[in-house]
Short mmCIF file of C-alpha atoms and ligand atoms in Angstrom, two decimals:
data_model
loop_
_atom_site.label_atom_id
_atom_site.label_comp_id
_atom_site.label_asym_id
_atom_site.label_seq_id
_atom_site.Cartn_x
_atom_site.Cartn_y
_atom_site.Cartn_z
CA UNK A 101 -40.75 -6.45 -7.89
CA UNK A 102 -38.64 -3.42 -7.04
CA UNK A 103 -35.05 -4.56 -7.11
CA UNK A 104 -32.53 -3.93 -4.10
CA UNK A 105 -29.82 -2.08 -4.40
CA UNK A 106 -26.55 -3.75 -4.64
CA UNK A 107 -24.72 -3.66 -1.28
CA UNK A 108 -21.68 -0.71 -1.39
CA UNK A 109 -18.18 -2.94 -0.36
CA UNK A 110 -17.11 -1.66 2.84
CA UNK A 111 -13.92 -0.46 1.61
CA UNK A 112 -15.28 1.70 -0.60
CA UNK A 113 -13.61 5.03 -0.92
CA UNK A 114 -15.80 8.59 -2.12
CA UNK A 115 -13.57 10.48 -4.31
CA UNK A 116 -13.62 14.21 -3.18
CA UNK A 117 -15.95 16.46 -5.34
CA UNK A 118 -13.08 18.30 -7.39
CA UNK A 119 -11.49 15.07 -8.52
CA UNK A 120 -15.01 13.67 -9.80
CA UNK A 121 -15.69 17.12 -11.00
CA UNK A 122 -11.92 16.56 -13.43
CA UNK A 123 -13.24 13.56 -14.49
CA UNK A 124 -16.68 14.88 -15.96
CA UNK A 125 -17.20 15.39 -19.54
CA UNK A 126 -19.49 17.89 -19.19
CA UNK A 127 -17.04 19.62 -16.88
CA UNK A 128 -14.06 19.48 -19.39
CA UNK A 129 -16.05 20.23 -21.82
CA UNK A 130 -16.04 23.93 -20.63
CA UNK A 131 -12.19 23.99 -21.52
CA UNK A 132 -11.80 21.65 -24.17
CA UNK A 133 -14.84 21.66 -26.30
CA UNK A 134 -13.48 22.28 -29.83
CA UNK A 135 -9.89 22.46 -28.60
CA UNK A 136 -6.49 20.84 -30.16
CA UNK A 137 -5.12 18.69 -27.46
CA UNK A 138 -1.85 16.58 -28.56
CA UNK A 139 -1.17 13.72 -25.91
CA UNK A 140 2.77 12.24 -26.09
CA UNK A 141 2.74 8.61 -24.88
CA UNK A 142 6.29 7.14 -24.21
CA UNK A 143 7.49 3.64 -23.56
CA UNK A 144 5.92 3.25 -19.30
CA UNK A 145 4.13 0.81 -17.72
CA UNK A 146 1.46 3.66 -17.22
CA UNK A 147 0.81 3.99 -20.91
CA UNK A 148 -2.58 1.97 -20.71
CA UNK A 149 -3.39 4.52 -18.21
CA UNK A 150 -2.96 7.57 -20.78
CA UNK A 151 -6.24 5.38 -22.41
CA UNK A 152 -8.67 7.66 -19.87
CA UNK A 153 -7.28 10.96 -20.53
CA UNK A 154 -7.49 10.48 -24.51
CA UNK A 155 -11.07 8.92 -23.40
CA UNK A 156 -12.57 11.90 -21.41
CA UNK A 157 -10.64 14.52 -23.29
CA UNK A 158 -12.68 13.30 -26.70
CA UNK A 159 -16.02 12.47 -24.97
CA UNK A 160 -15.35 16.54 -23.61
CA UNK A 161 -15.26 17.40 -27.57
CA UNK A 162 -11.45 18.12 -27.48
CA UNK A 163 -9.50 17.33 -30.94
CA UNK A 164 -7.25 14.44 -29.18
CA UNK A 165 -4.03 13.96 -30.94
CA UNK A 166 -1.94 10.87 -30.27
CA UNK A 167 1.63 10.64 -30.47
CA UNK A 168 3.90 7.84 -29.54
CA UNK A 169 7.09 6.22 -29.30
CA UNK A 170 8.02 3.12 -30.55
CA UNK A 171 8.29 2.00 -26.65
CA UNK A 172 5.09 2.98 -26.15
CA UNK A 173 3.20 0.85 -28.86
CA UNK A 174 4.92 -2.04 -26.85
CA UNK A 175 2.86 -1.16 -24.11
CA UNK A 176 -0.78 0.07 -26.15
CA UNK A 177 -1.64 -0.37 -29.38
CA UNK A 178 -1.87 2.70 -31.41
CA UNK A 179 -5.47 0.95 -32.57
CA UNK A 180 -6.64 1.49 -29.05
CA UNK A 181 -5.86 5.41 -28.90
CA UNK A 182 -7.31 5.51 -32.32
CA UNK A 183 -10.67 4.42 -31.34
CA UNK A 184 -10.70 6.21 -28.21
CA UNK A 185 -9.68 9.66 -30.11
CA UNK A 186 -11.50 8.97 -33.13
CA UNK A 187 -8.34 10.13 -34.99
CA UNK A 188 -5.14 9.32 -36.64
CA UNK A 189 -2.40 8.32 -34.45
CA UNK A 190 1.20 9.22 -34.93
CA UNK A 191 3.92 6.92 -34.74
CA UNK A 192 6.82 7.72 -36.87
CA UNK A 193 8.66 11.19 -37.87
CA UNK A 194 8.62 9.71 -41.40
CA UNK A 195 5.06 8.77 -42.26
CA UNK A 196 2.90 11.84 -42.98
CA UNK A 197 -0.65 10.92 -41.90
CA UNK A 198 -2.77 14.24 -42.59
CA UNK A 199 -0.36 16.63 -44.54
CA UNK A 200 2.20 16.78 -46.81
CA UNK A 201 4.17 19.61 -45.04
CA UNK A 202 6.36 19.00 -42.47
CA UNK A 203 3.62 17.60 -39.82
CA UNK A 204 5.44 17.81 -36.49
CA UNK A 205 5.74 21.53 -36.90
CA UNK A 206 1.71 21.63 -38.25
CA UNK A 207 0.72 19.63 -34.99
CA UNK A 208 2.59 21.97 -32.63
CA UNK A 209 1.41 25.03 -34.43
CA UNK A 210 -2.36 23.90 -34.00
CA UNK A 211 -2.45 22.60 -30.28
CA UNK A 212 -3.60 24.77 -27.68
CA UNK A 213 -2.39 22.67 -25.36
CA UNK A 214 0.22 18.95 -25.22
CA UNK A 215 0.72 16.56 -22.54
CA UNK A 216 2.89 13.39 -21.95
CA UNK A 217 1.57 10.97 -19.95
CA UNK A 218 3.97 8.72 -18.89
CA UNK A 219 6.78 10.75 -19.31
CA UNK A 220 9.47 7.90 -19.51
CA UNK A 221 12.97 8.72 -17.99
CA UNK A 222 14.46 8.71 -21.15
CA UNK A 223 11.73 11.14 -22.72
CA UNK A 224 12.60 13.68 -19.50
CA UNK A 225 16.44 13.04 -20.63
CA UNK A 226 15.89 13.72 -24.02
CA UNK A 227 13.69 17.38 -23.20
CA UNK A 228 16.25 18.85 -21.02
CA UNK A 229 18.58 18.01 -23.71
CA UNK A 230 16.90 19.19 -26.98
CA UNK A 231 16.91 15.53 -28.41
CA UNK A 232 14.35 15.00 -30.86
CA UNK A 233 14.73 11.75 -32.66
CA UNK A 234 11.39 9.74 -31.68
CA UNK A 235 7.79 11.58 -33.00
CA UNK A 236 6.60 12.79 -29.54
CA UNK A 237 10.10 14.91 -28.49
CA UNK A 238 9.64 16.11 -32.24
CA UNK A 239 6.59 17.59 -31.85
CA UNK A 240 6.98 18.80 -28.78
CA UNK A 241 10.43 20.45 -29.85
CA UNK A 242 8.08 23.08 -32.87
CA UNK A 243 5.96 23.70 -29.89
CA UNK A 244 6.09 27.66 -28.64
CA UNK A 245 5.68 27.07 -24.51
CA UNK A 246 5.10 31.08 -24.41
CA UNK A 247 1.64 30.24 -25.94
CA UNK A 248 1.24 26.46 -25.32
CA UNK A 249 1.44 24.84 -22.16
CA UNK A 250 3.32 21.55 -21.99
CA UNK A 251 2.60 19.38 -19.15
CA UNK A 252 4.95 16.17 -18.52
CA UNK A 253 3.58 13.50 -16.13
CA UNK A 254 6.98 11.51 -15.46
CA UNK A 255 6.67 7.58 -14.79
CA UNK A 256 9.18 5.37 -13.91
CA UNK A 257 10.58 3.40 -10.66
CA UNK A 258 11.83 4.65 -7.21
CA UNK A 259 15.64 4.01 -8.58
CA UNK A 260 14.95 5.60 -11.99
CA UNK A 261 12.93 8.82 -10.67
CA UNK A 262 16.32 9.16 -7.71
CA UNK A 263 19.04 9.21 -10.29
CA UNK A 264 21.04 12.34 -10.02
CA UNK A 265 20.44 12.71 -13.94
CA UNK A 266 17.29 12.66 -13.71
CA UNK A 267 16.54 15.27 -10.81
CA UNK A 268 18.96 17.37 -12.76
CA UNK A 269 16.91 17.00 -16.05
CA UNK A 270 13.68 17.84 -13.80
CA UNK A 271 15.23 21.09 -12.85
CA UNK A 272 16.50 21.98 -16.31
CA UNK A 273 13.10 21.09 -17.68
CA UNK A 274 11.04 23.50 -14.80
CA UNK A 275 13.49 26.04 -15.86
CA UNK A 276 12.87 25.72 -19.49
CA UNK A 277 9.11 26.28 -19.22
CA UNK A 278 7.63 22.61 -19.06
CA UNK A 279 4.96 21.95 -16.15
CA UNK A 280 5.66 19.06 -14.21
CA UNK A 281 2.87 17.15 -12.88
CA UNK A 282 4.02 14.48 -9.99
CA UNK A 283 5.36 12.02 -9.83
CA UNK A 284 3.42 10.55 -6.72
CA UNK A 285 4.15 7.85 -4.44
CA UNK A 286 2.77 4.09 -4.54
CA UNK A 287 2.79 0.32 -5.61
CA UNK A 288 5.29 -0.06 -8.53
CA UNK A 289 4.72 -2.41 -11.32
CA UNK A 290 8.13 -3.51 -9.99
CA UNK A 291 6.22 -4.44 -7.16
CA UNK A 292 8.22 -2.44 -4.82
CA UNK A 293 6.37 0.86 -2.80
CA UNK A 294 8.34 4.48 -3.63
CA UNK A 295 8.31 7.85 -5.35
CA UNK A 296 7.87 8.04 -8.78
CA UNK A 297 4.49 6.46 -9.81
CA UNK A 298 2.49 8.82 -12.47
CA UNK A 299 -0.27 10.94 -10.85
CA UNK A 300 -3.59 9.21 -11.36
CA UNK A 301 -5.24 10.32 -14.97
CA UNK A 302 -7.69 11.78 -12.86
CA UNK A 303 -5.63 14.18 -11.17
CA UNK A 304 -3.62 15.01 -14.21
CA UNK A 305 -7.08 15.82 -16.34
CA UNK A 306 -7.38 18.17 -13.04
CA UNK A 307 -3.91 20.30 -13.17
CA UNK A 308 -3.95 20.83 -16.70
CA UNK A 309 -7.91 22.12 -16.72
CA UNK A 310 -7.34 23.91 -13.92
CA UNK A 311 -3.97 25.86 -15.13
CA UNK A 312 -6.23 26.50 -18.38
CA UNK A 313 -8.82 27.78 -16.66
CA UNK A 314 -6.47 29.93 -15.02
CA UNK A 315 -4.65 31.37 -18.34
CA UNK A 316 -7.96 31.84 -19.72
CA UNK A 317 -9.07 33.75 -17.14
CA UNK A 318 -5.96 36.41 -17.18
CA UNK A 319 -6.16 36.90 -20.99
CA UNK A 320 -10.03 37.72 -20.67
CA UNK A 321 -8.39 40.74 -17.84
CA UNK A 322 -5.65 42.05 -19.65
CA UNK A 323 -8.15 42.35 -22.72
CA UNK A 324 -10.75 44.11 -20.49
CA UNK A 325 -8.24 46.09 -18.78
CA UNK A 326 -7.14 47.62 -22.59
CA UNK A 327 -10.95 48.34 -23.23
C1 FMN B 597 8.42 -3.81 -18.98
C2 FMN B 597 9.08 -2.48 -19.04
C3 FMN B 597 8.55 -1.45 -18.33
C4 FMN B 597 9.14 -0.18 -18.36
N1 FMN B 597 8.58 0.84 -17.64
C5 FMN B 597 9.19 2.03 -17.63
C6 FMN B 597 8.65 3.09 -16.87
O1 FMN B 597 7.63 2.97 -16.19
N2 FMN B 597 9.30 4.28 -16.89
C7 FMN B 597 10.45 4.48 -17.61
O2 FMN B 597 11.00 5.59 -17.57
N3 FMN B 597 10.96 3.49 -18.38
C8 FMN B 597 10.37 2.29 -18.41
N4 FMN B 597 10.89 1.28 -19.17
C9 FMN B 597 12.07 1.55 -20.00
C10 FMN B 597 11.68 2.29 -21.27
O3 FMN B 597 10.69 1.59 -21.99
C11 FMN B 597 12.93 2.50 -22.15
O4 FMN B 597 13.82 3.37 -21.48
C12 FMN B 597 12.59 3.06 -23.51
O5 FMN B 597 13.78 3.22 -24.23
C13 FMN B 597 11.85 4.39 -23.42
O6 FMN B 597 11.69 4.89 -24.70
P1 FMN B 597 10.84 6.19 -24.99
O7 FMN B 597 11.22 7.20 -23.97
O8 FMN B 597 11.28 6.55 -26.37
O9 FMN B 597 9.42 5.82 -24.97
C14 FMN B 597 10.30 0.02 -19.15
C15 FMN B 597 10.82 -1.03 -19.90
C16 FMN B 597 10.22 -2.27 -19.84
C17 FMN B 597 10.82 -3.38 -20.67
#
């Protein structure tokens, strides 16, 4: 007997085509495919959510490289993004996991592209200050943002995200190259409704493929426009 379909809920809600489109493999694939990504994870309530990025970027055929802060393992176990990149995750400044030379500047050197996602208040404080004393601000401190984008998707609470140091640390950061990505507005895990909630994974996997797309596409003109 044919079986029935099981009843959609009512409340049900389509995604638009672009957003399911960012969240396709076979989509990402098309920018990532073969391609060193390093993903910073710092100490947020949002870190299990930096679990679907790492997810889609390897199932695209990216090279997914986790970094985190001690903060962050409170939140997800490095064991989780290892399984989910298929790779080594880094932790510490101090342990060398795949080389013996100085591997924050290696890691920077090879990514085409880094990402942190949450971006914790304190990891925003320590960027527009050139503080580098946790594994994910060292990295991304050896990274050249003239060649390699750096997207930070900041997380934190209403309060947190409207403290005068930290809008002054956003603007230093913008200034200094980074690409900011939200915050958006929502539920809080401090169960309170404001502004400062990362952008859904979704949309994140969305910016950052679609500003690659777009770099791509102006290197392939000026190279045609030498010929
Ligand atoms: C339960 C809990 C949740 C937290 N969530 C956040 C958060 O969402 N955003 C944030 O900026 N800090 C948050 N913090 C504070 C950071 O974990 C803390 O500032 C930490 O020092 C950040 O370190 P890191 O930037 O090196 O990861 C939270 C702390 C706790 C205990």
């Amino acid at each position: 007997m044919a079986r029935k379909p099981a009843p959609r809920p009512s409340a049900s809600v389509t995604p638009q085509s672009d957003v399911v489109a960012a969240d396709d493999p076979r989509v990402l694939a098309t920018v990532f495919r073969g391609k060193r990504v390093l993903i910073g994870v710092t100490g947020g309530i949002a870190a299990y959510k930096a679990c679907h990025i790492v997810s889609r970027l390897a199932q695209a055929g990216a090279q997914v490289t986790v970094a985190m802060t001690e903060a962050a393992t409170k939140f997800v176990t490095p064991l989780t993004f290892q399984a989910l990149s298929g790779r080594p995750v880094y932790t510490s400044a101090w342990e060398h996991v795949e080389s013996h030379d100085p591997q924050h500047v290696s890691l920077a050197r090879e990514a085409a592209v880094a990402l942190v996602a949450p971006a914790t208040m304190d990891c925003l404080a320590k960027l527009a200050t050139g503080r580098t004393d946790d594994v994910v601000t060292l990295i991304l401190s050896a990274i050249d943002r003239s060649k390699t984008p750096v997207f930070l998707a900041p997380s934190m609470n209403d309060a947190m995200w409207h403290q005068p140091s930290t809008q002054r640390n956003v603007t230093q950061l913008v200034d200094d190259g980074f690409h900011l990505i939200g915050p958006g507005e929502g539920w809080q895990a401090c169960r309170t409704v404001g502004a400062g909630r990362m952008t859904e994974p979704v949309q994140i996997l969305e910016v950052v493929t679609d500003t690659l797309r777009l770099r791509r596409e102006s290197r392939e003109r000026t190279v045609k426009s030498r010929r």
